[in-house]
Coordinates of C-alpha atoms and ligand atoms in Angstrom, one line a residue:
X1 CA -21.1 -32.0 -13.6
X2 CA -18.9 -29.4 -15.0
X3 CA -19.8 -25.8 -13.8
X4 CA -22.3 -23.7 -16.8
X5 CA -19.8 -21.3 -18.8
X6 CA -19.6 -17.8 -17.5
X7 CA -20.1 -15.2 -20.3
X8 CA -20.9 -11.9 -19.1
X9 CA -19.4 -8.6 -17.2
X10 CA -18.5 -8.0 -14.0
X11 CA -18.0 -4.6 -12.1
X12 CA -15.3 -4.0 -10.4
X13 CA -16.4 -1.8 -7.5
X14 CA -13.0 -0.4 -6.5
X15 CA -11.5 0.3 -9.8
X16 CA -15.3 1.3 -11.0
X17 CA -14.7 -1.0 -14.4
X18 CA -16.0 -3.5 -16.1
X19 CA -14.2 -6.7 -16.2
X20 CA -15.5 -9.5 -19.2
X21 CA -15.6 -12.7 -18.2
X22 CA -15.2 -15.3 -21.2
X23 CA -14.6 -18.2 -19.6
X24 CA -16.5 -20.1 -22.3
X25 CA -13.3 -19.5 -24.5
X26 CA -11.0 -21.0 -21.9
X27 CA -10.5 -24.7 -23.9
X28 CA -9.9 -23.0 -26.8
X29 CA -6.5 -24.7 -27.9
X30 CA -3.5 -22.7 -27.1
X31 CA -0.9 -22.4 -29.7
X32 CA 1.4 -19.3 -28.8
X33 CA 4.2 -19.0 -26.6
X34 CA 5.3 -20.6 -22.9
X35 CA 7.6 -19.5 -20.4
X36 CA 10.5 -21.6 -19.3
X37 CA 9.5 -23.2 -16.1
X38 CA 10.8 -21.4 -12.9
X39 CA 14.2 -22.5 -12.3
X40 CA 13.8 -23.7 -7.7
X41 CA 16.8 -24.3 -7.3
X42 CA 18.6 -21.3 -6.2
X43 CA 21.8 -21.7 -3.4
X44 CA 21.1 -20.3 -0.2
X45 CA 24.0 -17.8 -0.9
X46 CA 25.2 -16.0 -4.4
X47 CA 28.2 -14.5 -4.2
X48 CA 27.3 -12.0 -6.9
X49 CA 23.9 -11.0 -5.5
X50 CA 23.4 -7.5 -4.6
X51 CA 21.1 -8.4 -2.1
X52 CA 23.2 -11.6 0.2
X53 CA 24.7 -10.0 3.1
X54 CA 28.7 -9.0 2.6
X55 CA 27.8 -8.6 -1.2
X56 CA 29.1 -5.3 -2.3
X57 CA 26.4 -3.4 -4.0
X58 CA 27.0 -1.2 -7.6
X59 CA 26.7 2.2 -5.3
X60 CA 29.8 0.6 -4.1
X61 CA 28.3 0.0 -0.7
X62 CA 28.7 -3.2 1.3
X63 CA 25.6 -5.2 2.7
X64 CA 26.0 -6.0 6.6
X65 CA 26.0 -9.2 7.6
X66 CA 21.8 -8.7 8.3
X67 CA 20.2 -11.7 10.3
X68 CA 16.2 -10.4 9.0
X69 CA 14.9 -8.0 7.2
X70 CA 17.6 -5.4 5.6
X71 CA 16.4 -2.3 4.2
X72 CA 18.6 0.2 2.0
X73 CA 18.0 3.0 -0.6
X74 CA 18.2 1.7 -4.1
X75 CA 20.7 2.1 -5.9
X76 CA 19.0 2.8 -9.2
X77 CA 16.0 5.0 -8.1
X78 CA 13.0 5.4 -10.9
X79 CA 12.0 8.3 -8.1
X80 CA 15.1 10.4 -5.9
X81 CA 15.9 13.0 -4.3
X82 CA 18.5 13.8 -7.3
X83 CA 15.9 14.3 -9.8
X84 CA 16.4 17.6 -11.0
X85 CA 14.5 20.9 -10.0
X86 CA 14.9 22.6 -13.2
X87 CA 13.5 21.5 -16.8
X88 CA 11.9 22.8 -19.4
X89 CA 8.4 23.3 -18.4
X90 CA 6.3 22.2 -22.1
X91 CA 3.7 23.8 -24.2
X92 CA 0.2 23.6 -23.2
X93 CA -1.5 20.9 -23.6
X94 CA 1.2 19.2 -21.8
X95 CA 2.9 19.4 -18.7
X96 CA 5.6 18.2 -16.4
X97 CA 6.6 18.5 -12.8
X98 CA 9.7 16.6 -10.3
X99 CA 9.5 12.6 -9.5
X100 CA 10.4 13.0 -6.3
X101 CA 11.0 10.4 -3.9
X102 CA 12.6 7.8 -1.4
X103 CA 13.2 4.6 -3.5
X104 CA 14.3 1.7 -1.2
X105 CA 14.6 -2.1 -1.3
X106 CA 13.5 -4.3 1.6
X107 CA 15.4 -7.5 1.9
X108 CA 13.0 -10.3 3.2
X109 CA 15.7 -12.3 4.7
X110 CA 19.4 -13.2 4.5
X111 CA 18.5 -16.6 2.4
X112 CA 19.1 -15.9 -1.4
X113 CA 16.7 -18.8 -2.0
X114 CA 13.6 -18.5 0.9
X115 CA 10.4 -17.7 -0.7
X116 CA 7.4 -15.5 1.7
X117 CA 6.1 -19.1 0.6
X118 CA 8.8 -20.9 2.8
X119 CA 9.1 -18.8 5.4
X120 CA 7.8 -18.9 9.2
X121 CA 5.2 -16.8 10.4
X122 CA 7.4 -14.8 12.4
X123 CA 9.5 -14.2 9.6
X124 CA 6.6 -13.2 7.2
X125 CA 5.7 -11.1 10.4
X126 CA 8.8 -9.2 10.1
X127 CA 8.2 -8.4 6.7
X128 CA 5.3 -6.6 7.8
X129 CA 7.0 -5.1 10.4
X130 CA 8.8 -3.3 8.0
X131 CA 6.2 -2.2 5.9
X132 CA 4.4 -0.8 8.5
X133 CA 8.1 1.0 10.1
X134 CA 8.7 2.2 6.8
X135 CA 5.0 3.6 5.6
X136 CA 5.5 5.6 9.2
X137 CA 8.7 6.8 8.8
X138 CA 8.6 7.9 5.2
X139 CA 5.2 8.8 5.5
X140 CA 5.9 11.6 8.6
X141 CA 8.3 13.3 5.7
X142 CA 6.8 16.4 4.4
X143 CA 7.4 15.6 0.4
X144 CA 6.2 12.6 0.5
X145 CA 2.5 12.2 -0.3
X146 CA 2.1 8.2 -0.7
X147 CA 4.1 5.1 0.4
X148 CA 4.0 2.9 -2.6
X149 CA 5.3 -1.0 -1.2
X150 CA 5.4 -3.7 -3.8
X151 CA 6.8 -7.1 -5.0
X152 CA 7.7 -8.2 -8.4
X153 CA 8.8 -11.6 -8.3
X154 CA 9.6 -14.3 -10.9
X155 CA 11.2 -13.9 -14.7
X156 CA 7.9 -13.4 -16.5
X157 CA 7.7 -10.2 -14.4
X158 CA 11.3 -9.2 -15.1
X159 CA 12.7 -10.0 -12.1
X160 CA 16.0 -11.8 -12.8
X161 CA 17.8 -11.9 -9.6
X162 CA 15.7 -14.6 -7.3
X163 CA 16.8 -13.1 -4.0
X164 CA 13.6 -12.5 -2.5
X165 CA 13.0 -8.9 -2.2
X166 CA 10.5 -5.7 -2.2
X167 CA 10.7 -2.3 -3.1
X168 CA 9.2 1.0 -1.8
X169 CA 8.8 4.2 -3.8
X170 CA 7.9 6.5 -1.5
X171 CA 7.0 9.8 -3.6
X172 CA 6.0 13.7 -4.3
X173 CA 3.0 12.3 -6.2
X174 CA 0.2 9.7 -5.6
X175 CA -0.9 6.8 -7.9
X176 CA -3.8 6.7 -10.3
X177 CA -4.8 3.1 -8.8
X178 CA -5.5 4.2 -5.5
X179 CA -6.3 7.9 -6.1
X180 CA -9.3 5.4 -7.9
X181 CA -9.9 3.0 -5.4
X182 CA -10.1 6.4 -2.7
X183 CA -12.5 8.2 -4.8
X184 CA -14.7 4.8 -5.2
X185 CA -14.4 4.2 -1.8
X186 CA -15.2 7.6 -0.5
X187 CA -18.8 7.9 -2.9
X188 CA -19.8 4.9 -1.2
X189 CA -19.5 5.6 2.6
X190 CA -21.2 8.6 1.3
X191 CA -24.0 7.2 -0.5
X192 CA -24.2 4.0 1.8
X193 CA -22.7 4.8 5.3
X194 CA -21.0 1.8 5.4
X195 CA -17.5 1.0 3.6
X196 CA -16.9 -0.8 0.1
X197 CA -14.1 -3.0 0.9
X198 CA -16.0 -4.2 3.9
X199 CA -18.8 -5.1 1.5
X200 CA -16.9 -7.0 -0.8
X201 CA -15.6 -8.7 2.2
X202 CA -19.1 -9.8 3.4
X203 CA -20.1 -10.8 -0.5
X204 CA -17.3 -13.2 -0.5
X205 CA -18.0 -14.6 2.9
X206 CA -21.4 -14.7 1.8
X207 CA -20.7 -16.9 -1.3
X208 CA -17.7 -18.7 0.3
X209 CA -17.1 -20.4 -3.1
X210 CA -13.5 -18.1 -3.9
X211 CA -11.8 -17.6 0.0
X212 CA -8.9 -19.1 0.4
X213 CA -8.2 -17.8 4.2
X214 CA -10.0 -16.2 7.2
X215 CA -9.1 -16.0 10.8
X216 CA -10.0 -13.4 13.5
X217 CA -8.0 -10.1 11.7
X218 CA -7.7 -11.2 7.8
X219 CA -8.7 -12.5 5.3
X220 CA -7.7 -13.9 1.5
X221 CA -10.0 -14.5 -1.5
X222 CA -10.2 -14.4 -5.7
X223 CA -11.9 -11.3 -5.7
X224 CA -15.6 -12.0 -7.6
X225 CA -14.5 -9.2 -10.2
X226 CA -11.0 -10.8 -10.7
X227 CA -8.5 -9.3 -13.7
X228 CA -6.1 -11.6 -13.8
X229 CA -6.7 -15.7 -13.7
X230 CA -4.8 -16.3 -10.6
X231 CA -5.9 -12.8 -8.5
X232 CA -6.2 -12.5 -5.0
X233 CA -6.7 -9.8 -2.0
X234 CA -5.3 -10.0 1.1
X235 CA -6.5 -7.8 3.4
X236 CA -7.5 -6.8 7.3
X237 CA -11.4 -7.3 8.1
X238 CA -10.6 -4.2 10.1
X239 CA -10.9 -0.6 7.6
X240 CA -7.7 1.0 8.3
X241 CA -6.4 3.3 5.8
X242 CA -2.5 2.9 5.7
X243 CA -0.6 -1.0 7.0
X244 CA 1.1 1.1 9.7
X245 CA -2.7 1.0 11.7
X246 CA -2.4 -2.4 12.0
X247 CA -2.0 -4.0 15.9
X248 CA 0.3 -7.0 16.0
X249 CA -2.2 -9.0 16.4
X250 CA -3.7 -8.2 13.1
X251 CA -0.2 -7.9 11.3
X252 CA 0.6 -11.8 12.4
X253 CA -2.9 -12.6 11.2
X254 CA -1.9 -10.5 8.1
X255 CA 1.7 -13.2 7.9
X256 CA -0.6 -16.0 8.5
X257 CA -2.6 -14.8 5.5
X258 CA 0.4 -14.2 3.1
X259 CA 1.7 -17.5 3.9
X260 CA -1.4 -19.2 2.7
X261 CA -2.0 -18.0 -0.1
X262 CA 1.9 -18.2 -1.6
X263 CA 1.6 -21.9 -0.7
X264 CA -1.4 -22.8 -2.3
X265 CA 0.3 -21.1 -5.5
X266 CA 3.5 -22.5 -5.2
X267 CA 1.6 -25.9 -4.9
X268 CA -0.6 -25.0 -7.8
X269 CA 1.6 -26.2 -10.5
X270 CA 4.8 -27.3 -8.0
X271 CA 6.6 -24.2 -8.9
X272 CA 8.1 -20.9 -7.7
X273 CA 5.0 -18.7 -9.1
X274 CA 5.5 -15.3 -10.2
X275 CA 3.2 -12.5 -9.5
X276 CA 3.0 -8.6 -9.0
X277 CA 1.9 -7.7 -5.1
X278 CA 1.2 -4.0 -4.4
X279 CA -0.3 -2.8 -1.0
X280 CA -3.0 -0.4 -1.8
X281 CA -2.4 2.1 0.5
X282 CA -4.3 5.7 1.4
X283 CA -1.8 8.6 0.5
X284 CA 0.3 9.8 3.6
X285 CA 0.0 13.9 3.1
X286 CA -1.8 14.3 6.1
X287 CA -5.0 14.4 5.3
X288 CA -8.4 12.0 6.4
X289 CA -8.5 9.1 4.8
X290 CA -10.4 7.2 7.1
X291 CA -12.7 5.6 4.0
X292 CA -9.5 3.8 2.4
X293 CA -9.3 0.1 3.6
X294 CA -5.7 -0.7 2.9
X295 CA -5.0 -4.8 1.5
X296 CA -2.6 -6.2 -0.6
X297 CA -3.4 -7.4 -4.4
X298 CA -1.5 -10.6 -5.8
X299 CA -1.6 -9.7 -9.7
X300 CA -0.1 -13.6 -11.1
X301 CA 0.9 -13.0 -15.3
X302 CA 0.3 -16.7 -15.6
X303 CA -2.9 -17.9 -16.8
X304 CA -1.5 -21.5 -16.9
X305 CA 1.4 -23.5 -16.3
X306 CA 4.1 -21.5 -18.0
X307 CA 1.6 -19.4 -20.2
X308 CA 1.4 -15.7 -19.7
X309 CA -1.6 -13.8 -19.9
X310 CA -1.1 -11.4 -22.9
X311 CA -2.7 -7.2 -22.7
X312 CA -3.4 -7.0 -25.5
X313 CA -6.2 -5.4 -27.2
X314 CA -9.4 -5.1 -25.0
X315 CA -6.7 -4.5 -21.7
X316 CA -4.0 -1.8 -23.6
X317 CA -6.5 -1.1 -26.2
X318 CA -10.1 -0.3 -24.9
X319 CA -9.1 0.0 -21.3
X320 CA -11.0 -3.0 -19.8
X321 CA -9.7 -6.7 -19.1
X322 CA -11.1 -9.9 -20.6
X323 CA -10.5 -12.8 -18.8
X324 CA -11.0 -16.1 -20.0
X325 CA -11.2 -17.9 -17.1
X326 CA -14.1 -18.3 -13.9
X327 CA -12.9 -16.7 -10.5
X328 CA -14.8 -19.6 -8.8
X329 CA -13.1 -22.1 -10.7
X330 CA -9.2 -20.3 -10.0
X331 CA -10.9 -20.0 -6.4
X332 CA -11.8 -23.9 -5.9
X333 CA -8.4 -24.8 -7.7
X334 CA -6.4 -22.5 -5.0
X335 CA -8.7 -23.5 -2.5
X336 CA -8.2 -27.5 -2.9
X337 CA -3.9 -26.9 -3.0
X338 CA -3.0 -28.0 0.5
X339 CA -1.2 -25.7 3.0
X340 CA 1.9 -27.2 3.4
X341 CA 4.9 -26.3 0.9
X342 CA 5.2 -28.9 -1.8
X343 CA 9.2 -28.7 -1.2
X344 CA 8.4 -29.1 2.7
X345 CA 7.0 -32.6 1.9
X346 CA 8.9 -35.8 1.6
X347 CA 6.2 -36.8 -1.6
Ligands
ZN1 ZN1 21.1 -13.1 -2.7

């Protein structure tokens, strides 16, 4: 028996928004665009990637022959050191200050065509590894006051070159997301004396209907208050405010985590499936921020095979999303994918 159609809101406790759920609408025929499907079958080497070790890079530098994970300062920084100290400072209302920052790009591996999805757990490990090296080191430096690590992978997300590859901006400002998510987070130990993220947590435990992974450190689900079709957190059961807290027992857990859930989308429609992945992270300016719980958000543009889920009005316009489609449903379809790679499997 087909599941009753959800029509209603949803809060979304971290972001302190509504989200509408219209997943009533979700048959509606679809008559507007598609997306090519992911091309998946890059070489293991591209002579003119920026990113394949020996490649000479635009700054004119040369990549070493790296073995793991390479990190290097980008090339073309939204956020530098360079950015200028003086400008013209703007009439009131408005106003401007510096982007200042450490832009950098981390290399997952040598392999211009291994997906987090195809990798080992040691290798996914080492991924880690670096984000928790480089959210220290970057961190410790006075100017910086947040460590901003994210993915964008796939076309539909405006990633053209495949290598697979994150960035870091680590900057003079913080970011409205998680200045949100700290001030949500910090009214409810207050108010509760227990902490938000490890609330949610238990709910979705609790209902079980939309996990996708749990061991002993982490754990993976479509959050009950989902944005995008396809959403999911990743995150430590343990609160820790920053991903350099984490043991190595908890950062393996963390791999083991990653790697489940970018099977089960890969497997989802047998493609290489695009998403947006920011760690939320506590800002790094010294202060307490003992009431963040960091985890890691997988934002997918696809709604379906090779259909993009438009902002449009109610998301640019009024500020809240609409999503046409159940997070229990998108749960129970990740949730039924199996584990092993669909390109690992002789079917
Ligand atoms: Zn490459």
């Amino acid at each position: 028996m087909p599941a009753a159609p959800i029509w209603e809101q949803r809060w979304h406790p971290l972001r302190e928004e509504w989200v509408i759920v219209a997943a009533h609408r979700q048959s509606r025929p679809w008559l507007g665009e598609t997306v090519r499907d992911a091309k998946d079958d890059a070489p293991e080497y591209a002579g003119d990637c920026y990113l394949c070790p020996g490649n000479e890079r635009v700054s004119g530098a040369t990549n070493p022959p790296y073995t793991g994970v390479f990190v290097f300062d980008n090339d073309h920084p939204c956020v530098g050191p360079l950015a200028p100290d003086a400008f013209e400072m703007p009439p009131r209302p408005y106003a401007a200050r510096r982007a200042d920052g450490i832009a950098r790009v981390i290399s997952y591996t040598p392999r211009h065509d291994l997906t987090v999805a195809r990798m080992s757990i040691p290798e996914i490990s080492s991924i880690v590894d670096s984000w928790r090296r480089e959210t220290r080191d970057l961190g410790a430096r006075a100017e910086v006051k947040q460590v901003l690590i994210f993915e964008n992978k796939g076309d539909v997300v405006g990633v053209s070159n495949p290598h697979p590859h994150g960035q870091i901006y680590a900057t003079n400002f913080t970011w409205k997301t998680f200045d949100t998510e700290l001030d949500a987070q910090r009214r409810y130990a207050r108010e509760n004396a227990r902490g938000l993220f490890g609330d949610v947590i238990d709910a979705e435990r609790r209902d079980g209907r939309r996990v996708l992974f749990e061991d002993e450190h982490a754990i993976a689900f479509v959050p009950y208050f989902a944005r995008y079709a396809y959403e999911v957190y990743v995150a430590p059961t343990r609160q820790v405010p920053h991903v350099s807290s984490l043991s190595d027992a908890e950062s393996e857990s963390l791999a083991r985590a990653l790697k489940s859930v970018t099977v089960r989308y890969d497997n989802l429609w047998r493609q290489s499936f695009p998403y947006v992945m920011p760690l939320h992270q506590a800002p790094s300016d010294g202060g307490n921020y003992d009431d963040f719980h960091f985890y890691i958000g997988f934002l997918p543009p696809l709604r379906r095979p090779n259909t993009l889920k438009y902002l449009a009005g109610p998301e640019i316009g009024g500020g809240n999303f609409l999503s046409d489609t159940s997070p229990e449903e998108k749960g129970a379809e990740l949730r039924a994918q199996p584990v092993i790679h669909y390109r690992e499997t002789s079917a």
